Amino acid sequence: MRIFDPHIHMTSRTTDDYRRMYDAGVRALVEPAFWLGQPRTSPGTFADYFDGLLGWEPYRAAQYGIAHHCAIALNPKEANDPRLRGVLDLLPRYLAKDRVVAVGEVGYDEMTPAEDEVLQAQLALALEHELPVLVHTPHRDKAAGTLRTLDVVKDSGLPPEMILVDHLNEMTAKAVADSGCWSGFSVYPDTKMDVHRMIALLRLYGTDRVLVNSAADWGHSDPLKTRAVGDAMLADGFTEEDVDKVLWANPVAFYGQSGRLELDEVSPAADYAGNTIKRGVAP
Amino acid sequence: MIPTIRSYLTGDGVSWLDAAIAKIHADAGAIFAVFPAAGRRCGRGALDDGWTVDQAVRVTLLLELPLDGEPLGLLLFDLYAHGDAGERLAVLASLSVFDDAGRLGEAGLPIVRDALRTSDTRLIGAAMSRYGAARLPAEAYRQAVLKCVFTGVPLSGVAGLESRADRELARMMADFAKEREAAGRVVPPDIWPILERHPDLRAGLSSDTKGAS
Ligand SMILES: [Zn+2]
């Protein structure tokens, strides 16, 4: 089973996790920029964080045979801190980098005017840099927040296939499926979504445009939940092809829209036409 | 020596490179947009002497900057500091090329020192090119060689050892070897040439395959 975790915060994880993930079949991942347990207070710390997502973390991942990519953004919670508004000015420079395969995580936390402003500014940046967008939906008041997110995304001028709306549940899955956006499900040990509910949702909505992630971070979470979903799918009668679609082909198709995925070293057999490694070099 | 890159590029790659150079001539600030895009536009294949296509294209772009000395060093440091690994390696590779052209002086040393502070062995190795080897003060050079040995960067890629490996460096290598032997660990074989001229320092080291008798 080959696995692409489309949403995991490896900066907060250990090398033991990398080793266990590789053993479970994880060969590629996307680490979106998000908030940390401790709020930050200046744009400079974001620059260091982004540099880490582009430098140290992919280097670390490569030691364990895993291809690391990232998404870059100012997250909704910290969008509310006026001291951090300067982070928006840093973004164009980072969105130009190799291995930055999306703008994210953007979205809503408490649906404040500041969050609105920052979300819209970053959707415009995604359009300009031709990057897909990873949208976080709020933990509280999720259903209303998700509907509002879909409206804002529609108005942004970005086509729905460039948008992944994440952390969905039974209350929000249908609206996102109907919108034409990609649906993301974060499978957690206790909250958000568990393996059995995930299987039920896959039965209900099918495997098209569906991504499953562990969203593992500095909180109570488990980087092997992607594998657990794959095993549960097989036990429930899904085919190996279905599993490969959800856990590999779908994330590759979504983030592949950036033109910046580099998976050659991890998946020589992948049916993936968008690789850029040798592009432009004369034979 | 930087490879003449155009012959390795496709038509699209050459057009992109020419347009990128024109943008830099019109406004040096264009380097911030074109520098990160070089690999995607021109490729990343391997060339001779450890160069890659993206690296050679990036250095070609840097050489078009209308700057030298301190202002050049500051701009290179900024590109390096906010670059991904590929961009950082290209900036490090450019230092010797700029120095050969007499354009950089000591102004690239902060980049070398930063790379040597990282834990990324690719950056540590690249920092020990001709430029770093020629410009680092003796203590910093010795510490850098020790860090290479410690982190597994092969000394074959470290410039300047013929002229700069002194008795103090040999002493550091001998102590390092003793520590490794005491821990029952392998001593990297590439340290022995540094000890060659100092047989007294090799005394008591059992893993010296040439023997110190
Ligand atoms: Zn997250």
CSV table of C-alpha atoms and ligand atoms in Angstrom, one decimal:
chain,number,residue,atom,x,y,z
A,1,MET,CA,0.0,0.0,0.0
A,2,ARG,CA,1.5,3.3,-1.0
A,3,ILE,CA,0.4,6.3,0.9
A,4,PHE,CA,0.5,10.1,0.3
A,5,ASP,CA,-0.5,12.0,3.4
A,6,PRO,CA,-1.9,15.2,2.0
A,7,HIS,CA,-1.9,17.0,5.4
A,8,ILE,CA,0.5,16.4,8.2
A,9,HIS,CA,2.7,18.7,10.4
A,10,MET,CA,6.0,16.9,10.5
A,11,THR,CA,7.8,19.8,12.2
A,12,SER,CA,6.1,18.6,15.3
A,13,ARG,CA,6.9,14.9,14.9
A,14,THR,CA,9.9,12.8,15.6
A,15,THR,CA,12.2,10.6,13.5
A,16,ASP,CA,10.5,7.6,15.0
A,17,ASP,CA,7.3,8.8,13.4
A,18,TYR,CA,9.1,9.1,10.0
A,19,ARG,CA,10.3,5.5,10.4
A,20,ARG,CA,6.9,4.1,11.3
A,21,MET,CA,5.3,6.1,8.5
A,22,TYR,CA,7.7,4.7,6.0
A,23,ASP,CA,7.1,1.2,7.3
A,24,ALA,CA,3.3,1.7,7.0
A,25,GLY,CA,3.7,2.7,3.3
A,26,VAL,CA,3.9,6.5,3.4
A,27,ARG,CA,6.2,7.7,0.6
A,28,ALA,CA,5.0,11.3,0.2
A,29,LEU,CA,3.4,14.0,2.2
A,30,VAL,CA,2.3,17.7,2.2
A,31,GLU,CA,3.0,19.8,5.3
A,32,PRO,CA,0.8,22.9,5.3
A,33,ALA,CA,1.8,25.9,7.3
A,34,PHE,CA,-0.4,26.3,10.3
A,35,TRP,CA,-0.4,27.6,13.9
A,36,LEU,CA,1.7,26.2,16.6
A,37,GLY,CA,0.7,25.5,20.2
A,38,GLN,CA,2.4,28.7,21.1
A,39,PRO,CA,1.1,31.9,19.3
A,40,ARG,CA,3.8,33.8,17.4
A,41,THR,CA,4.4,37.5,17.6
A,42,SER,CA,6.3,38.7,14.6
A,43,PRO,CA,6.6,38.0,10.8
A,44,GLY,CA,10.3,37.0,11.3
A,45,THR,CA,9.3,33.8,13.1
A,46,PHE,CA,7.1,33.0,10.2
A,47,ALA,CA,10.0,33.4,7.8
A,48,ASP,CA,12.0,31.0,9.9
A,49,TYR,CA,9.1,28.6,9.9
A,50,PHE,CA,8.6,28.8,6.2
A,51,ASP,CA,12.4,28.3,5.6
A,52,GLY,CA,12.2,25.2,7.8
A,53,LEU,CA,9.3,23.8,5.7
A,54,LEU,CA,11.5,24.3,2.6
A,55,GLY,CA,14.9,23.4,4.0
A,56,TRP,CA,15.3,21.3,7.1
A,57,GLU,CA,12.0,19.3,7.1
A,58,PRO,CA,12.4,18.0,3.5
A,59,TYR,CA,16.0,17.1,4.3
A,60,ARG,CA,14.8,15.2,7.4
A,61,ALA,CA,12.0,13.4,5.5
A,62,ALA,CA,14.4,12.3,2.7
A,63,GLN,CA,16.6,10.5,5.3
A,64,TYR,CA,13.6,8.2,5.8
A,65,GLY,CA,12.6,7.8,2.2
A,66,ILE,CA,9.7,10.2,2.2
A,67,ALA,CA,9.1,13.0,-0.3
A,68,HIS,CA,8.2,16.2,1.6
A,69,HIS,CA,6.3,19.1,0.0
A,70,CYS,CA,4.6,22.0,1.7
A,71,ALA,CA,1.8,24.6,1.5
A,72,ILE,CA,2.5,28.1,2.6
A,73,ALA,CA,0.1,30.6,4.1
A,74,LEU,CA,-0.9,32.8,7.1
A,75,ASN,CA,-3.3,30.7,9.1
A,76,PRO,CA,-6.8,32.0,10.1
A,77,LYS,CA,-6.1,32.0,13.9
A,78,GLU,CA,-3.0,34.2,13.6
A,79,ALA,CA,-4.6,36.3,10.9
A,80,ASN,CA,-6.4,37.9,13.9
A,81,ASP,CA,-3.1,39.3,15.3
A,82,PRO,CA,-2.4,42.7,13.7
A,83,ARG,CA,1.3,42.3,14.5
A,84,LEU,CA,1.4,39.4,12.0
A,85,ARG,CA,-0.2,41.2,9.0
A,86,GLY,CA,3.3,41.6,7.5
A,87,VAL,CA,3.4,37.8,6.9
A,88,LEU,CA,1.2,38.5,3.8
A,89,ASP,CA,4.1,40.5,2.3
A,90,LEU,CA,6.4,37.5,2.7
A,91,LEU,CA,4.1,35.1,0.9
A,92,PRO,CA,4.8,36.0,-2.8
A,93,ARG,CA,8.5,35.2,-2.3
A,94,TYR,CA,7.7,31.8,-0.8
A,95,LEU,CA,4.9,30.9,-3.2
A,96,ALA,CA,7.5,31.0,-6.0
A,97,LYS,CA,9.5,28.1,-4.6
A,98,ASP,CA,9.9,24.5,-5.8
A,99,ARG,CA,8.0,22.0,-3.6
A,100,VAL,CA,5.4,24.6,-2.6
A,101,VAL,CA,2.4,22.8,-4.0
A,102,ALA,CA,-0.4,24.9,-2.5
A,103,VAL,CA,-1.5,27.9,-0.6
A,104,GLY,CA,-2.5,26.7,2.9
A,105,GLU,CA,-3.8,26.3,5.4
A,106,VAL,CA,-6.2,29.3,4.9
A,107,GLY,CA,-9.8,29.5,6.0
A,108,TYR,CA,-11.8,30.5,9.0
A,109,ASP,CA,-11.3,30.0,12.8
A,110,GLU,CA,-13.9,32.4,14.3
A,111,MET,CA,-15.1,34.1,11.1
A,112,THR,CA,-13.8,37.6,12.0
A,113,PRO,CA,-13.4,40.5,9.5
A,114,ALA,CA,-9.7,40.1,9.8
A,115,GLU,CA,-9.9,36.4,8.8
A,116,ASP,CA,-12.1,37.4,5.8
A,117,GLU,CA,-9.6,39.9,4.6
A,118,VAL,CA,-6.6,37.5,5.0
A,119,LEU,CA,-8.4,34.6,3.3
A,120,GLN,CA,-9.4,36.7,0.3
A,121,ALA,CA,-5.9,38.2,-0.1
A,122,GLN,CA,-4.5,34.7,-0.1
A,123,LEU,CA,-7.0,33.3,-2.6
A,124,ALA,CA,-5.9,36.1,-4.9
A,125,LEU,CA,-2.3,35.1,-4.4
A,126,ALA,CA,-3.2,31.5,-5.3
A,127,LEU,CA,-4.8,32.6,-8.5
A,128,GLU,CA,-1.7,34.7,-9.3
A,129,HIS,CA,0.8,31.9,-8.6
A,130,GLU,CA,-1.4,29.2,-10.2
A,131,LEU,CA,-1.5,27.2,-7.0
A,132,PRO,CA,-4.2,25.0,-5.5
A,133,VAL,CA,-5.5,26.0,-2.1
A,134,LEU,CA,-5.9,23.9,1.1
A,135,VAL,CA,-8.8,25.4,3.1
A,136,HIS,CA,-9.2,24.6,6.8
A,137,THR,CA,-12.7,24.5,8.2
A,138,PRO,CA,-13.3,25.8,11.7
A,139,HIS,CA,-13.5,23.4,14.7
A,140,ARG,CA,-16.4,25.3,16.2
A,141,ASP,CA,-19.5,26.3,14.2
A,142,LYS,CA,-18.2,24.1,11.4
A,143,ALA,CA,-21.3,23.8,9.3
A,144,ALA,CA,-21.8,27.5,9.0
A,145,GLY,CA,-18.1,28.1,8.5
A,146,THR,CA,-17.9,25.6,5.7
A,147,LEU,CA,-20.8,27.1,3.8
A,148,ARG,CA,-19.3,30.6,4.1
A,149,THR,CA,-16.0,29.2,3.0
A,150,LEU,CA,-17.6,27.7,-0.2
A,151,ASP,CA,-19.2,31.1,-1.0
A,152,VAL,CA,-15.9,33.0,-0.6
A,153,VAL,CA,-14.1,30.4,-2.7
A,154,LYS,CA,-16.7,30.7,-5.4
A,155,ASP,CA,-16.3,34.5,-5.5
A,156,SER,CA,-12.5,34.2,-5.7
A,157,GLY,CA,-12.3,33.3,-9.4
A,158,LEU,CA,-10.5,30.0,-8.6
A,159,PRO,CA,-12.0,26.9,-10.2
A,160,PRO,CA,-13.4,24.4,-7.7
A,161,GLU,CA,-11.0,21.7,-8.7
A,162,MET,CA,-8.2,23.9,-7.3
A,163,ILE,CA,-9.7,23.9,-3.9
A,164,LEU,CA,-9.4,21.3,-1.1
A,165,VAL,CA,-11.8,21.9,1.8
A,166,ASP,CA,-10.5,20.0,4.8
A,167,HIS,CA,-11.5,18.6,8.2
A,168,LEU,CA,-15.0,17.6,6.9
A,169,ASN,CA,-17.5,15.5,8.8
A,170,GLU,CA,-21.1,14.2,8.3
A,171,MET,CA,-22.5,17.7,8.6
A,172,THR,CA,-20.3,19.3,5.9
A,173,ALA,CA,-19.4,16.5,3.4
A,174,LYS,CA,-22.4,16.8,1.1
A,175,ALA,CA,-22.1,20.6,0.5
A,176,VAL,CA,-18.5,20.3,-0.4
A,177,ALA,CA,-19.0,17.2,-2.7
A,178,ASP,CA,-21.8,19.2,-4.5
A,179,SER,CA,-19.5,22.2,-4.9
A,180,GLY,CA,-17.0,20.5,-7.1
A,181,CYS,CA,-14.2,21.2,-4.6
A,182,TRP,CA,-12.0,18.3,-3.3
A,183,SER,CA,-13.0,16.9,0.1
A,184,GLY,CA,-10.5,16.4,2.9
A,185,PHE,CA,-11.1,14.2,6.0
A,186,SER,CA,-8.7,14.4,8.9
A,187,VAL,CA,-8.8,11.1,10.8
A,188,TYR,CA,-7.9,11.6,14.4
A,189,PRO,CA,-7.7,9.3,17.5
A,190,ASP,CA,-10.7,10.9,19.2
A,191,THR,CA,-12.1,14.0,17.5
A,192,LYS,CA,-12.9,15.2,14.0
A,193,MET,CA,-13.3,11.9,12.2
A,194,ASP,CA,-12.7,8.2,13.1
A,195,VAL,CA,-11.9,5.3,10.8
A,196,HIS,CA,-15.3,3.7,10.9
A,197,ARG,CA,-17.2,7.0,10.2
A,198,MET,CA,-14.7,7.5,7.3
A,199,ILE,CA,-15.6,4.2,5.8
A,200,ALA,CA,-19.3,5.1,6.0
A,201,LEU,CA,-18.7,8.4,4.2
A,202,LEU,CA,-16.7,6.7,1.5
A,203,ARG,CA,-19.6,4.3,1.0
A,204,LEU,CA,-22.0,7.2,0.8
A,205,TYR,CA,-20.1,9.7,-1.4
A,206,GLY,CA,-17.6,7.4,-3.3
A,207,THR,CA,-13.9,7.9,-3.8
A,208,ASP,CA,-13.9,10.7,-6.4
A,209,ARG,CA,-12.1,13.9,-5.2
A,210,VAL,CA,-11.7,12.5,-1.7
A,211,LEU,CA,-8.5,12.9,0.3
A,212,VAL,CA,-7.8,11.3,3.7
A,213,ASN,CA,-5.1,12.7,6.0
A,214,SER,CA,-3.8,12.2,9.5
A,215,ALA,CA,-3.4,16.0,10.1
A,216,ALA,CA,-1.0,14.8,12.8
A,217,ASP,CA,0.6,17.7,14.7
A,218,TRP,CA,1.7,18.8,18.2
A,219,GLY,CA,-1.6,17.7,19.7
A,220,HIS,CA,-3.1,14.3,20.3
A,221,SER,CA,-2.9,12.7,16.9
A,222,ASP,CA,-1.6,9.7,15.0
A,223,PRO,CA,0.5,9.8,11.8
A,224,LEU,CA,-0.5,6.2,10.9
A,225,LYS,CA,-4.3,7.0,10.6
A,226,THR,CA,-4.0,7.0,6.8
A,227,ARG,CA,-2.8,3.4,6.9
A,228,ALA,CA,-5.6,2.5,9.3
A,229,VAL,CA,-8.1,3.9,6.8
A,230,GLY,CA,-6.6,1.9,4.0
A,231,ASP,CA,-6.7,-1.3,6.1
A,232,ALA,CA,-10.3,-0.6,7.1
A,233,MET,CA,-11.3,0.0,3.4
A,234,LEU,CA,-9.9,-3.4,2.4
A,235,ALA,CA,-11.7,-5.1,5.4
A,236,ASP,CA,-14.9,-3.4,4.3
A,237,GLY,CA,-14.7,-4.8,0.7
A,238,PHE,CA,-13.1,-1.8,-1.1
A,239,THR,CA,-10.6,-3.0,-3.7
A,240,GLU,CA,-6.8,-2.3,-3.6
A,241,GLU,CA,-7.5,0.1,-6.5
A,242,ASP,CA,-10.0,2.1,-4.5
A,243,VAL,CA,-7.4,2.3,-1.7
A,244,ASP,CA,-4.7,3.5,-4.0
A,245,LYS,CA,-7.0,6.1,-5.5
A,246,VAL,CA,-7.9,7.6,-2.1
A,247,LEU,CA,-4.5,7.3,-0.5
A,248,TRP,CA,-2.2,8.0,-3.5
A,249,ALA,CA,-3.8,9.0,-6.9
A,250,ASN,CA,-6.2,11.6,-5.5
A,251,PRO,CA,-3.6,13.6,-3.6
A,252,VAL,CA,-1.2,13.3,-6.5
A,253,ALA,CA,-3.9,14.6,-8.8
A,254,PHE,CA,-4.9,17.5,-6.5
A,255,TYR,CA,-1.4,18.8,-5.7
A,256,GLY,CA,-0.1,17.8,-9.1
A,257,GLN,CA,-2.0,20.9,-10.4
A,258,SER,CA,0.8,23.0,-9.0
A,259,GLY,CA,3.2,21.4,-11.5
A,260,ARG,CA,5.7,21.1,-8.6
A,261,LEU,CA,5.3,17.6,-7.1
A,262,GLU,CA,8.6,15.7,-7.2
A,263,LEU,CA,7.9,12.1,-6.8
A,264,ASP,CA,10.3,10.4,-9.1
A,265,GLU,CA,12.6,9.2,-6.4
A,266,VAL,CA,9.7,7.6,-4.4
A,267,SER,CA,7.4,6.2,-7.0
A,268,PRO,CA,9.1,5.2,-10.3
A,269,ALA,CA,5.9,3.4,-11.3
A,270,ALA,CA,3.4,6.2,-10.5
A,271,ASP,CA,1.1,7.0,-13.3
A,272,TYR,CA,1.9,10.6,-12.9
A,273,ALA,CA,2.5,12.8,-15.9
A,274,GLY,CA,3.2,16.1,-14.2
A,275,ASN,CA,6.7,15.6,-12.9
A,276,THR,CA,9.1,18.4,-13.6
A,277,ILE,CA,12.4,16.9,-12.7
A,278,LYS,CA,13.9,16.5,-16.2
A,279,ARG,CA,11.8,19.2,-17.9
A,280,GLY,CA,13.8,21.5,-20.1
A,281,VAL,CA,16.9,19.4,-20.3
A,282,ALA,CA,18.1,18.3,-23.7
A,283,PRO,CA,18.4,14.5,-24.1
B,1,MET,CA,34.4,26.6,-13.6
B,2,ILE,CA,30.7,27.0,-14.4
B,3,PRO,CA,29.5,24.9,-17.3
B,4,THR,CA,28.3,26.8,-20.4
B,5,ILE,CA,24.7,26.0,-19.7
B,6,ARG,CA,22.8,26.9,-22.9
B,7,SER,CA,24.0,23.8,-24.8
B,8,TYR,CA,22.3,21.6,-22.1
B,9,LEU,CA,18.9,23.4,-22.3
B,10,THR,CA,15.9,22.8,-24.6
B,11,GLY,CA,14.7,25.7,-26.8
B,12,ASP,CA,12.2,26.6,-24.1
B,13,GLY,CA,14.9,26.5,-21.4
B,14,VAL,CA,17.1,28.9,-23.5
B,15,SER,CA,14.2,31.3,-24.1
B,16,TRP,CA,13.3,31.3,-20.5
B,17,LEU,CA,17.0,32.0,-19.5
B,18,ASP,CA,17.4,34.8,-22.0
B,19,ALA,CA,14.2,36.4,-20.8
B,20,ALA,CA,15.2,36.0,-17.2
B,21,ILE,CA,18.5,37.7,-17.9
B,22,ALA,CA,16.8,40.6,-19.7
B,23,LYS,CA,14.5,41.1,-16.6
B,24,ILE,CA,17.5,41.2,-14.3
B,25,HIS,CA,19.2,43.8,-16.6
B,26,ALA,CA,16.0,45.9,-16.5
B,27,ASP,CA,15.6,45.5,-12.7
B,28,ALA,CA,18.0,43.6,-10.4
B,29,GLY,CA,15.0,42.9,-8.1
B,30,ALA,CA,13.7,40.4,-10.7
B,31,ILE,CA,16.3,38.0,-9.4
B,32,PHE,CA,13.9,37.2,-6.5
B,33,ALA,CA,11.3,35.8,-8.9
B,34,VAL,CA,13.5,34.1,-11.5
B,35,PHE,CA,16.0,32.5,-9.1
B,36,PRO,CA,13.6,30.1,-7.4
B,37,ALA,CA,11.9,29.1,-10.7
B,38,ALA,CA,15.1,28.0,-12.5
B,39,GLY,CA,14.7,24.3,-11.8
B,40,ARG,CA,11.1,24.1,-13.0
B,41,ARG,CA,11.9,26.0,-16.2
B,42,CYS,CA,15.3,24.5,-17.1
B,43,GLY,CA,15.6,21.1,-15.4
B,44,ARG,CA,17.7,19.6,-12.7
B,45,GLY,CA,19.8,17.0,-14.5
B,46,ALA,CA,23.4,16.2,-13.5
B,47,LEU,CA,26.3,17.9,-15.4
B,48,ASP,CA,30.1,17.4,-15.0
B,49,ASP,CA,32.0,18.2,-11.8
B,50,GLY,CA,29.1,17.9,-9.5
B,51,TRP,CA,27.0,20.7,-11.1
B,52,THR,CA,23.3,20.3,-11.9
B,53,VAL,CA,21.4,22.1,-14.6
B,54,ASP,CA,19.4,24.2,-12.1
B,55,GLN,CA,22.5,25.1,-10.2
B,56,ALA,CA,24.4,26.2,-13.3
B,57,VAL,CA,21.4,28.2,-14.5
B,58,ARG,CA,21.0,29.9,-11.1
B,59,VAL,CA,24.7,30.9,-11.0
B,60,THR,CA,24.4,32.2,-14.6
B,61,LEU,CA,21.6,34.4,-13.4
B,62,LEU,CA,23.5,35.6,-10.4
B,63,LEU,CA,26.5,36.6,-12.5
B,64,GLU,CA,24.2,39.0,-14.4
B,65,LEU,CA,23.6,41.1,-11.2
B,66,PRO,CA,25.0,44.6,-11.6
B,67,LEU,CA,26.7,44.4,-8.2
B,68,ASP,CA,30.0,43.5,-6.5
B,69,GLY,CA,31.7,43.6,-3.2
B,70,GLU,CA,29.6,44.2,0.0
B,71,PRO,CA,26.3,45.0,-1.8
B,72,LEU,CA,26.7,41.8,-3.8
B,73,GLY,CA,27.4,39.8,-0.6
B,74,LEU,CA,24.3,41.2,1.1
B,75,LEU,CA,22.0,40.3,-1.8
B,76,LEU,CA,23.5,36.8,-2.1
B,77,PHE,CA,23.0,36.4,1.7
B,78,ASP,CA,19.4,37.3,1.4
B,79,LEU,CA,18.8,34.9,-1.5
B,80,TYR,CA,20.6,32.2,0.4
B,81,ALA,CA,18.8,32.9,3.7
B,82,HIS,CA,15.3,32.6,2.2
B,83,GLY,CA,16.2,30.0,-0.3
B,84,ASP,CA,15.3,26.3,-0.3
B,85,ALA,CA,18.1,23.8,-0.4
B,86,GLY,CA,18.5,24.0,-4.2
B,87,GLU,CA,18.8,27.8,-4.0
B,88,ARG,CA,21.2,27.7,-1.1
B,89,LEU,CA,23.5,25.3,-2.9
B,90,ALA,CA,23.5,27.5,-6.0
B,91,VAL,CA,24.4,30.6,-3.9
B,92,LEU,CA,27.2,28.6,-2.3
B,93,ALA,CA,28.4,27.4,-5.7
B,94,SER,CA,28.5,30.9,-7.0
B,95,LEU,CA,31.0,32.2,-4.4
B,96,SER,CA,34.1,30.7,-6.0
B,97,VAL,CA,32.9,31.8,-9.4
B,98,PHE,CA,32.4,35.4,-8.2
B,99,ASP,CA,35.8,35.3,-6.4
B,100,ASP,CA,37.6,34.1,-9.5
B,101,ALA,CA,36.2,37.2,-11.2
B,102,GLY,CA,37.4,39.4,-8.4
B,103,ARG,CA,33.9,40.5,-7.6
B,104,LEU,CA,33.3,39.3,-4.0
B,105,GLY,CA,36.3,39.6,-1.7
B,106,GLU,CA,35.4,38.7,1.9
B,107,ALA,CA,31.7,39.6,1.4
B,108,GLY,CA,30.6,36.0,0.9
B,109,LEU,CA,32.0,34.7,4.2
B,110,PRO,CA,28.8,35.2,6.2
B,111,ILE,CA,27.1,32.8,3.8
B,112,VAL,CA,29.9,30.2,4.3
B,113,ARG,CA,29.7,30.6,8.1
B,114,ASP,CA,25.9,30.2,8.1
B,115,ALA,CA,26.0,27.0,6.0
B,116,LEU,CA,28.6,25.6,8.3
B,117,ARG,CA,26.3,26.2,11.3
B,118,THR,CA,23.5,24.1,9.7
B,119,SER,CA,22.9,20.4,10.1
B,120,ASP,CA,22.3,19.8,6.4
B,121,THR,CA,25.4,17.9,5.1
B,122,ARG,CA,24.8,19.1,1.6
B,123,LEU,CA,25.2,22.7,2.7
B,124,ILE,CA,28.2,21.9,4.9
B,125,GLY,CA,29.9,20.2,2.0
B,126,ALA,CA,29.2,23.1,-0.4
B,127,ALA,CA,30.5,25.6,2.1
B,128,MET,CA,33.9,24.0,1.9
B,129,SER,CA,34.5,24.8,-1.7
B,130,ARG,CA,37.5,26.8,-2.9
B,131,TYR,CA,36.0,30.1,-1.7
B,132,GLY,CA,35.4,28.9,1.9
B,133,ALA,CA,38.7,27.0,2.0
B,134,ALA,CA,40.6,30.1,0.9
B,135,ARG,CA,38.9,32.7,3.1
B,136,LEU,CA,38.0,31.1,6.4
B,137,PRO,CA,40.4,31.9,9.2
B,138,ALA,CA,42.5,28.9,10.4
B,139,GLU,CA,40.4,28.1,13.5
B,140,ALA,CA,37.2,28.2,11.6
B,141,TYR,CA,38.7,26.1,8.8
B,142,ARG,CA,39.8,23.4,11.2
B,143,GLN,CA,36.4,23.3,13.0
B,144,ALA,CA,34.7,23.0,9.6
B,145,VAL,CA,36.9,20.1,8.6
B,146,LEU,CA,36.2,18.4,11.9
B,147,LYS,CA,32.4,19.0,11.4
B,148,CYS,CA,32.7,17.4,8.0
B,149,VAL,CA,34.3,14.3,9.4
B,150,PHE,CA,31.8,14.2,12.3
B,151,THR,CA,28.8,14.5,10.0
B,152,GLY,CA,30.0,12.2,7.2
B,153,VAL,CA,30.8,14.8,4.6
B,154,PRO,CA,33.7,13.2,2.5
B,155,LEU,CA,36.9,15.1,2.8
B,156,SER,CA,37.5,14.5,-0.9
B,157,GLY,CA,35.1,17.4,-1.6
B,158,VAL,CA,36.8,19.7,0.9
B,159,ALA,CA,39.1,22.3,-0.8
B,160,GLY,CA,42.4,23.5,0.6
B,161,LEU,CA,43.5,20.5,2.7
B,162,GLU,CA,46.9,20.3,0.9
B,163,SER,CA,47.9,23.7,2.0
B,164,ARG,CA,45.8,24.3,5.1
B,165,ALA,CA,46.0,20.9,7.0
B,166,ASP,CA,48.4,21.8,9.8
B,167,ARG,CA,49.6,20.1,13.0
B,168,GLU,CA,46.6,21.4,15.0
B,169,LEU,CA,44.1,20.0,12.6
B,170,ALA,CA,46.0,16.7,12.7
B,171,ARG,CA,45.8,16.7,16.5
B,172,MET,CA,42.0,17.3,16.3
B,173,MET,CA,41.7,14.4,13.9
B,174,ALA,CA,43.8,12.1,16.1
B,175,ASP,CA,41.6,13.0,19.1
B,176,PHE,CA,38.5,12.4,17.1
B,177,ALA,CA,39.8,9.0,16.0
B,178,LYS,CA,40.6,8.1,19.6
B,179,GLU,CA,37.1,9.0,20.7
B,180,ARG,CA,35.6,6.9,18.0
B,181,GLU,CA,37.8,3.9,18.8
B,182,ALA,CA,36.9,4.2,22.5
B,183,ALA,CA,33.2,4.1,21.6
B,184,GLY,CA,33.9,1.1,19.3
B,185,ARG,CA,32.8,3.0,16.3
B,186,VAL,CA,34.3,3.2,12.8
B,187,VAL,CA,36.9,5.9,12.1
B,188,PRO,CA,36.3,7.4,8.6
B,189,PRO,CA,39.3,6.4,6.5
B,190,ASP,CA,39.7,9.8,4.9
B,191,ILE,CA,41.2,11.4,8.0
B,192,TRP,CA,44.5,9.4,7.7
B,193,PRO,CA,46.1,11.5,5.0
B,194,ILE,CA,45.8,14.5,7.4
B,195,LEU,CA,47.8,12.6,10.0
B,196,GLU,CA,50.4,11.4,7.5
B,197,ARG,CA,53.0,14.1,8.2
B,198,HIS,CA,52.5,13.7,12.0
B,199,PRO,CA,53.3,10.1,12.8
B,200,ASP,CA,53.7,10.9,16.6
B,201,LEU,CA,50.0,11.9,16.7
B,202,ARG,CA,49.0,8.6,15.2
B,203,ALA,CA,50.7,6.6,18.0
B,204,GLY,CA,48.3,4.4,19.8
B,205,LEU,CA,45.5,4.5,17.2
B,206,SER,CA,44.7,1.0,16.4
B,207,SER,CA,42.3,1.6,13.4
B,208,ASP,CA,45.0,3.3,11.3
B,209,THR,CA,45.2,0.6,8.7
B,210,LYS,CA,48.6,1.8,7.5
B,211,GLY,CA,49.9,1.2,11.0
B,212,ALA,CA,51.8,3.7,13.1
B,213,SER,CA,54.7,1.5,14.0
C,1,ZN,ZN,-3.4,21.2,9.9
